[in-house]
Coordinates of C-alpha atoms and ligand atoms in Angstrom, one line a residue:
D29 CA -21.9 28.1 -5.5
G30 CA -21.0 27.0 -2.0
S31 CA -24.1 28.5 -0.4
E32 CA -26.4 26.5 -2.6
L33 CA -24.5 23.4 -1.6
T34 CA -24.9 24.2 2.0
E35 CA -28.6 24.6 1.6
V36 CA -29.0 21.3 -0.1
A37 CA -26.6 19.6 2.4
N38 CA -28.8 20.8 5.3
Y39 CA -31.8 19.2 3.7
V40 CA -29.9 16.0 3.0
N41 CA -28.6 15.8 6.5
A42 CA -32.0 16.4 8.0
N43 CA -33.4 13.5 6.0
Y44 CA -30.5 11.1 6.7
A45 CA -31.8 7.7 8.0
E46 CA -29.4 5.8 10.3
P47 CA -28.9 2.2 9.1
D48 CA -30.3 -0.7 11.0
P49 CA -27.3 -2.1 12.9
E50 CA -28.6 -5.7 12.1
M51 CA -28.3 -5.0 8.4
F52 CA -25.3 -2.7 8.2
G53 CA -22.4 -4.7 6.8
V54 CA -24.3 -8.1 6.4
A55 CA -22.7 -8.4 3.0
K56 CA -19.4 -6.8 3.8
G57 CA -16.7 -7.6 1.2
K58 CA -19.0 -9.5 -1.1
N59 CA -19.2 -9.1 -4.8
V60 CA -22.2 -7.0 -5.8
I61 CA -24.2 -8.0 -8.9
M62 CA -27.0 -5.5 -9.8
I63 CA -29.4 -6.6 -12.4
S64 CA -31.4 -4.1 -14.3
L65 CA -34.6 -5.8 -15.3
E66 CA -35.7 -4.2 -18.5
S67 CA -39.3 -2.8 -18.4
L68 CA -40.3 -5.2 -15.6
Q69 CA -43.4 -4.0 -13.7
N70 CA -44.5 -5.5 -10.5
F71 CA -48.0 -6.5 -11.5
V72 CA -46.6 -9.7 -13.2
I73 CA -45.0 -11.0 -10.0
N74 CA -47.0 -13.8 -8.4
N75 CA -49.6 -13.4 -11.0
E76 CA -50.9 -15.5 -13.9
M77 CA -52.0 -14.8 -17.5
D78 CA -54.7 -17.1 -18.7
G79 CA -53.6 -19.7 -16.2
H80 CA -49.9 -19.4 -17.1
V81 CA -47.4 -18.4 -14.4
I82 CA -45.5 -15.4 -15.8
T83 CA -42.4 -15.2 -13.5
P84 CA -42.0 -18.7 -12.0
F85 CA -38.4 -18.1 -10.9
L86 CA -38.9 -14.6 -9.4
N87 CA -42.0 -15.9 -7.7
E88 CA -39.8 -18.5 -5.9
L89 CA -37.4 -15.8 -4.9
T90 CA -40.3 -13.8 -3.3
K91 CA -40.6 -16.7 -0.8
D92 CA -36.9 -17.5 -0.5
P93 CA -35.3 -17.1 2.9
D94 CA -32.2 -15.6 1.4
T95 CA -34.2 -12.9 -0.4
F96 CA -35.9 -9.7 0.5
Y97 CA -38.6 -8.9 -2.0
F98 CA -40.0 -5.3 -2.0
N99 CA -43.5 -5.3 -3.5
N100 CA -44.3 -1.6 -2.9
F101 CA -41.3 -0.2 -4.7
Y102 CA -41.5 2.5 -7.5
H103 CA -39.3 3.4 -10.5
Q104 CA -38.6 7.2 -10.5
T105 CA -37.4 7.6 -14.1
G106 CA -38.4 10.2 -16.6
L107 CA -37.6 10.5 -20.3
G108 CA -34.1 9.1 -19.9
K109 CA -35.7 5.6 -19.3
T110 CA -32.9 3.0 -18.6
S111 CA -30.3 5.7 -18.4
D112 CA -32.3 7.5 -15.8
S113 CA -32.6 4.4 -13.7
E114 CA -28.8 4.0 -13.9
F115 CA -28.3 7.6 -12.9
I116 CA -30.7 7.3 -10.0
L117 CA -29.1 4.1 -8.7
E118 CA -25.6 5.5 -9.0
N119 CA -26.3 8.9 -7.5
S120 CA -29.5 8.8 -5.5
L121 CA -30.6 12.0 -7.3
Y122 CA -33.4 12.5 -9.8
G123 CA -32.9 12.6 -13.5
R124 CA -33.8 15.8 -15.4
N125 CA -37.2 17.0 -16.3
G126 CA -37.8 16.7 -20.0
G127 CA -34.5 15.2 -21.0
A128 CA -31.9 12.6 -20.3
V129 CA -29.3 13.7 -17.7
F130 CA -26.9 11.1 -19.3
F131 CA -26.8 13.5 -22.3
T132 CA -27.1 16.9 -20.7
N133 CA -24.7 16.5 -17.7
S134 CA -22.1 14.0 -18.6
G135 CA -19.4 16.5 -17.8
N136 CA -20.4 16.9 -14.1
T137 CA -18.6 15.7 -11.0
Y138 CA -20.5 12.9 -9.3
N139 CA -20.0 10.9 -6.1
S140 CA -21.5 7.8 -7.6
L141 CA -22.1 4.4 -6.1
S142 CA -19.5 3.0 -8.4
E143 CA -16.9 5.6 -7.6
K144 CA -17.5 5.0 -3.9
L145 CA -17.2 1.3 -4.3
G146 CA -14.0 1.8 -6.3
D147 CA -12.6 3.8 -3.3
N148 CA -13.5 0.9 -1.1
G149 CA -11.5 -1.6 -3.1
Y150 CA -14.1 -2.8 -5.6
F151 CA -13.6 -3.4 -9.3
T152 CA -16.6 -1.6 -10.9
S153 CA -18.2 -2.3 -14.2
V154 CA -21.3 -2.3 -16.3
M155 CA -22.3 -5.3 -18.6
H156 CA -24.6 -4.6 -21.4
A157 CA -24.6 -6.0 -24.9
N158 CA -25.3 -2.8 -26.8
N159 CA -23.2 -0.1 -28.5
R160 CA -21.2 1.8 -25.9
S161 CA -22.4 5.2 -27.1
F162 CA -26.1 4.4 -26.7
W163 CA -27.6 6.8 -24.1
N164 CA -24.1 8.4 -24.1
R165 CA -23.1 5.7 -21.7
D166 CA -19.4 5.7 -22.6
I167 CA -19.0 9.3 -21.6
M168 CA -21.3 9.2 -18.6
Y169 CA -19.8 6.1 -17.2
Q170 CA -16.4 7.8 -17.1
A171 CA -17.9 10.8 -15.3
M172 CA -19.4 8.3 -12.8
G173 CA -16.1 6.5 -12.3
I174 CA -17.1 3.2 -13.7
E175 CA -13.9 1.3 -14.4
K176 CA -15.0 -0.9 -17.2
F177 CA -17.9 -1.1 -19.6
Y178 CA -18.4 -4.6 -21.1
D179 CA -20.4 -3.5 -24.1
V180 CA -21.4 -5.4 -27.2
E181 CA -17.8 -5.9 -28.2
S182 CA -17.3 -8.1 -25.1
Y183 CA -19.9 -10.5 -26.4
E184 CA -20.1 -12.9 -29.3
I185 CA -23.6 -13.0 -30.7
G186 CA -24.0 -16.3 -32.5
E187 CA -26.7 -17.3 -34.9
G188 CA -30.2 -17.1 -33.4
E189 CA -28.8 -15.2 -30.3
A190 CA -30.2 -11.8 -31.2
V191 CA -33.8 -10.6 -31.2
N192 CA -35.6 -7.3 -31.0
W193 CA -33.0 -4.7 -29.8
G194 CA -30.0 -7.1 -29.8
M195 CA -28.5 -10.0 -27.9
K196 CA -30.9 -12.2 -26.1
D197 CA -30.8 -12.3 -22.3
I198 CA -30.0 -16.0 -21.9
P199 CA -26.8 -16.0 -24.0
F200 CA -26.0 -12.6 -22.5
F201 CA -26.0 -14.0 -19.0
E202 CA -24.2 -17.2 -20.1
Q203 CA -21.3 -15.3 -21.6
S204 CA -21.3 -12.8 -18.7
I205 CA -20.4 -15.6 -16.3
D206 CA -17.0 -16.0 -18.1
L207 CA -16.4 -12.3 -17.8
L208 CA -17.4 -12.3 -14.1
K209 CA -14.9 -15.1 -13.4
E210 CA -12.1 -13.0 -14.7
M211 CA -12.9 -9.9 -12.8
P212 CA -10.7 -8.9 -9.8
Q213 CA -12.6 -9.5 -6.6
P214 CA -14.5 -8.0 -4.9
F215 CA -16.3 -6.7 -7.9
A216 CA -19.4 -4.6 -8.4
T217 CA -21.2 -4.8 -11.7
R218 CA -24.5 -3.7 -13.1
M219 CA -25.9 -6.1 -15.7
I220 CA -28.5 -4.5 -18.0
T221 CA -30.9 -6.9 -19.7
L222 CA -32.5 -6.1 -23.0
T223 CA -35.0 -8.7 -24.4
N224 CA -38.0 -7.5 -22.4
H225 CA -38.0 -4.2 -24.3
H226 CA -40.8 -2.6 -26.4
P227 CA -42.1 -3.9 -28.9
F228 CA -41.5 -7.2 -27.0
D229 CA -40.6 -9.3 -30.0
L230 CA -39.4 -12.8 -29.4
D231 CA -38.4 -15.8 -31.6
E232 CA -40.9 -18.6 -31.5
E233 CA -38.5 -21.0 -29.7
D234 CA -38.2 -18.6 -26.8
M235 CA -42.0 -18.2 -26.3
L236 CA -42.5 -20.3 -23.1
I237 CA -46.1 -19.2 -22.8
P238 CA -48.7 -18.1 -25.4
P239 CA -49.5 -14.4 -26.0
Y240 CA -52.3 -12.7 -24.1
E241 CA -55.3 -12.0 -26.2
S242 CA -56.4 -8.3 -26.3
N243 CA -56.4 -5.4 -28.6
S244 CA -52.9 -4.5 -27.6
K245 CA -50.1 -6.5 -29.4
T246 CA -47.7 -4.8 -27.0
L247 CA -49.3 -6.1 -23.9
N248 CA -50.0 -9.5 -25.5
Q249 CA -46.3 -10.0 -26.2
Y250 CA -45.1 -8.4 -23.0
F251 CA -46.1 -11.5 -20.9
Q252 CA -44.0 -13.7 -23.2
T253 CA -40.9 -11.6 -23.1
V254 CA -41.3 -11.2 -19.3
R255 CA -41.5 -15.0 -19.1
Y256 CA -38.3 -15.3 -21.1
M257 CA -36.5 -12.8 -18.9
D258 CA -37.5 -14.8 -15.9
E259 CA -36.0 -17.9 -17.5
S260 CA -32.8 -16.0 -18.2
I261 CA -32.4 -15.0 -14.5
K262 CA -33.0 -18.6 -13.5
V263 CA -30.2 -19.7 -15.9
F264 CA -28.0 -16.9 -14.5
F265 CA -28.5 -18.0 -10.9
E266 CA -27.7 -21.7 -11.8
D267 CA -24.5 -20.7 -13.8
L268 CA -23.4 -18.4 -11.0
K269 CA -23.7 -21.3 -8.5
E270 CA -21.7 -23.5 -10.9
S271 CA -19.0 -20.8 -11.3
G272 CA -18.3 -20.8 -7.6
L273 CA -19.0 -17.0 -7.4
Y274 CA -22.5 -17.3 -5.9
D275 CA -21.6 -17.7 -2.2
D276 CA -19.3 -14.6 -2.3
S277 CA -21.8 -12.4 -4.0
I278 CA -25.1 -10.5 -3.4
I279 CA -27.6 -9.9 -6.1
I280 CA -29.8 -6.8 -6.3
M281 CA -32.5 -6.8 -9.0
Y282 CA -34.9 -4.1 -9.9
G283 CA -37.2 -3.1 -12.8
D284 CA -35.8 -0.1 -14.6
H285 CA -39.1 1.5 -15.6
Y286 CA -42.6 0.7 -16.9
G287 CA -43.0 -1.5 -20.0
I288 CA -46.7 -0.8 -20.7
S289 CA -47.6 2.8 -21.2
E290 CA -51.0 4.4 -20.6
N291 CA -51.8 4.0 -24.3
H292 CA -52.6 0.4 -23.4
N293 CA -54.9 1.1 -20.5
K294 CA -57.8 -0.6 -22.2
A295 CA -56.0 -3.9 -22.6
M296 CA -54.5 -3.5 -19.2
G297 CA -57.9 -2.9 -17.7
M298 CA -59.1 -6.1 -19.3
Y299 CA -56.2 -8.0 -17.9
L300 CA -56.6 -6.5 -14.4
E301 CA -60.4 -6.8 -14.7
K302 CA -61.0 -3.2 -13.7
E303 CA -61.1 0.3 -15.3
I304 CA -57.7 1.9 -15.0
T305 CA -58.0 5.1 -12.8
P306 CA -55.4 7.8 -12.3
V307 CA -54.5 6.1 -9.0
D308 CA -54.0 2.8 -10.8
T309 CA -51.8 4.4 -13.3
V310 CA -49.5 5.6 -10.5
E311 CA -49.6 2.2 -8.8
L312 CA -48.7 0.5 -12.1
Q313 CA -45.3 2.3 -11.8
K314 CA -44.3 -0.2 -9.2
V315 CA -41.3 -2.3 -10.2
P316 CA -40.1 -5.4 -8.3
M317 CA -36.9 -5.1 -6.2
F318 CA -35.0 -8.0 -4.8
V319 CA -32.1 -8.2 -2.5
H320 CA -30.6 -11.7 -2.5
I321 CA -28.0 -12.6 0.0
P322 CA -26.8 -16.2 -0.2
G323 CA -26.9 -17.9 3.1
Y324 CA -28.7 -15.1 4.9
G325 CA -31.8 -17.0 5.8
K326 CA -33.9 -14.2 7.3
G327 CA -35.2 -12.6 4.1
E328 CA -38.8 -11.6 3.8
M329 CA -41.4 -10.0 1.6
S330 CA -41.6 -6.3 2.5
D331 CA -44.3 -3.8 1.7
E332 CA -42.2 -0.8 2.7
L333 CA -43.0 2.0 0.3
A334 CA -39.7 2.9 -1.4
G335 CA -38.2 3.8 -4.7
Q336 CA -35.1 3.7 -6.9
L337 CA -33.4 6.6 -5.2
D338 CA -33.2 4.4 -2.1
L339 CA -31.0 1.8 -3.9
R340 CA -27.6 3.6 -3.4
P341 CA -27.8 4.0 0.4
T342 CA -29.3 0.5 0.8
I343 CA -26.5 -1.2 -1.1
L344 CA -23.7 0.7 0.5
H345 CA -25.1 0.0 4.0
L346 CA -25.4 -3.7 3.3
L347 CA -21.7 -3.6 2.4
G348 CA -20.9 -1.8 5.7
I349 CA -20.0 1.5 3.9
D350 CA -21.2 4.7 5.6
T351 CA -23.2 7.3 3.6
K352 CA -23.7 9.9 6.3
E353 CA -21.7 12.6 4.4
D354 CA -23.1 11.8 1.0
M355 CA -25.3 14.2 -1.1
Q356 CA -28.1 11.7 -1.7
L357 CA -31.8 12.1 -1.7
G358 CA -32.9 8.5 -1.0
S359 CA -32.5 6.5 2.1
D360 CA -31.7 2.9 3.2
V361 CA -34.9 0.8 2.8
F362 CA -33.8 -1.3 5.8
S363 CA -33.4 1.6 8.1
P364 CA -36.0 1.9 10.9
D365 CA -36.1 5.7 9.9
H366 CA -36.7 5.1 6.2
E367 CA -39.6 7.3 5.3
P368 CA -42.4 5.9 3.2
F369 CA -42.6 8.7 0.6
V370 CA -41.8 8.3 -3.1
I371 CA -41.6 11.3 -5.4
F372 CA -41.8 10.9 -9.2
R373 CA -39.7 13.0 -11.5
D374 CA -42.9 14.8 -12.7
G375 CA -44.1 15.8 -9.2
R376 CA -46.5 13.0 -8.6
F377 CA -46.0 11.3 -5.3
V378 CA -47.0 8.4 -3.1
T379 CA -47.3 8.1 0.7
N380 CA -48.7 5.2 2.7
D381 CA -52.1 7.0 2.7
H382 CA -52.2 9.2 -0.4
I383 CA -51.4 9.4 -4.1
Y384 CA -51.0 12.8 -5.6
T385 CA -51.4 12.8 -9.4
Q386 CA -52.8 15.3 -12.0
E387 CA -52.7 17.8 -9.1
V388 CA -55.4 15.9 -7.2
C389 CA -54.9 14.2 -3.8
Y390 CA -56.4 10.7 -3.6
D391 CA -56.9 8.5 -0.6
I392 CA -54.9 5.4 -1.5
K393 CA -57.2 2.9 0.1
T394 CA -60.6 4.1 -1.2
G395 CA -59.3 5.8 -4.4
E396 CA -61.5 8.7 -3.5
I397 CA -60.4 12.4 -3.8
D398 CA -59.3 13.8 -0.5
E399 CA -59.9 17.5 -0.1
S400 CA -58.7 17.8 3.5
G401 CA -55.4 19.2 2.5
A402 CA -53.6 16.0 3.5
C403 CA -51.2 16.2 0.5
E404 CA -50.2 19.8 0.9
S405 CA -47.1 19.5 3.1
Y406 CA -45.9 16.5 1.0
N407 CA -46.5 18.4 -2.2
E408 CA -44.2 21.2 -0.9
R409 CA -41.5 18.8 0.0
A410 CA -41.8 17.1 -3.3
T411 CA -41.2 20.4 -5.1
T412 CA -38.3 21.2 -2.8
E413 CA -36.6 17.9 -3.2
L414 CA -36.9 18.0 -7.0
D415 CA -35.6 21.5 -7.0
Y416 CA -32.6 20.5 -4.9
S417 CA -31.8 17.7 -7.2
D418 CA -32.0 20.1 -10.2
M419 CA -29.8 22.5 -8.3
I420 CA -27.1 19.9 -7.7
I421 CA -27.2 18.8 -11.3
N422 CA -27.5 22.2 -13.1
G423 CA -25.0 23.9 -10.8
D424 CA -22.6 20.9 -10.9
L425 CA -22.5 21.3 -7.1
L426 CA -20.8 18.1 -6.3
R427 CA -17.6 19.5 -7.5
F428 CA -17.6 21.7 -4.4
T429 CA -17.8 18.7 -2.0
E430 CA -14.8 17.0 -0.4
E431 CA -15.2 14.0 -2.6
G432 CA -15.4 16.2 -5.6
Q433 CA -12.1 17.9 -4.8
E434 CA -10.2 14.6 -4.8
Ligands
GP9_502 C1 -30.6 0.2 -24.5 C2 -31.4 -0.3 -23.3 C3 -32.8 0.1 -23.5 O1 -29.2 0.0 -24.3 O2 -30.9 0.1 -22.1 O3 -33.0 1.5 -23.2 P1 -34.5 2.1 -22.9 O4 -35.2 2.3 -24.2 O5 -35.2 1.1 -22.0 O6 -34.1 3.4 -22.2
MN503 MN1 -35.1 0.3 -20.2

């Protein structure tokens, strides 16, 4: 009811982080292209596999003056995988524990990023060459006010253009350019890639590097599909420049969730040349995040500790759109008040000094157990924040907000 909403609103207000005036509105009025990088973990960035560079194009971006690269950024998804990452990005709330919120709460009222961008004159869409009902997207996108879903029907999958789960990323990006050119501007779209998906199968012609050699076929092939995805992004940037849309757009890219599960710890340990500890398992949940602003020139590599819930406020503030009244649990990564504290859906969390996992508090630098009680207050806050997110979703509380009344 209303009193629950007030309680959550008080918490949200207390955690609000004022935007950095230098960053607020730097991309005002620009098109927004958000790219969901399927299963992309951060450990492959600026790294090699048996002497082969894995992500040459993304590596270049990490040093590019028009790009901010966040190398201490975590996914916060649960069982809903890609759909959770979409939910988090749109709403800056957590998904559900033990289920996909895209299925369980598609009838709720939301104040999503897309809806807010729509209210600010943007044409909003998602582009993804899969069936529209997968993850209940067709229904949930309506609930989140996404105007158009360019699903598999919007694409023509020619011979040799599909592998693994469906359309390959390179033809997907190539064909998407034509669709982008026809969109009313400014537009905001989320492009969801697919090739780098378990079990990471690829046609031989798309293998730009050899497989890794370990006891895990999954990890062995992962490097190859990641390399292919990197190529697809390079192609997309080139095509975008050619289309004339590049200068009027910003591009936000982020890994949606992990690709290599703990079942492959042995092979992963071999690759990283160490035994994978519980702390490593948490740190392997880092996904790369890029904010690319053509012509900006002051981008840098950032090790600010942040997570996917921070995307919504970050993007809105770059566009000069205020979020002070919004029921969001993340905060703008560029804000001087952004708090380095990332909570996972299952209650694990990361601070600059500690990692809390399996109900044990670890010193992040030494990896040793810290029994001083240093995690306690954070642990309480993690519980509170997850509870508030659940309260909003289970109680459909956003229908009581001003936005929800419209
Ligand atoms: C399916 C794609 C992959 O459309 O988004 O979903 P995932 O299995 O990663 O959640
Ligand atoms: Mn996914």
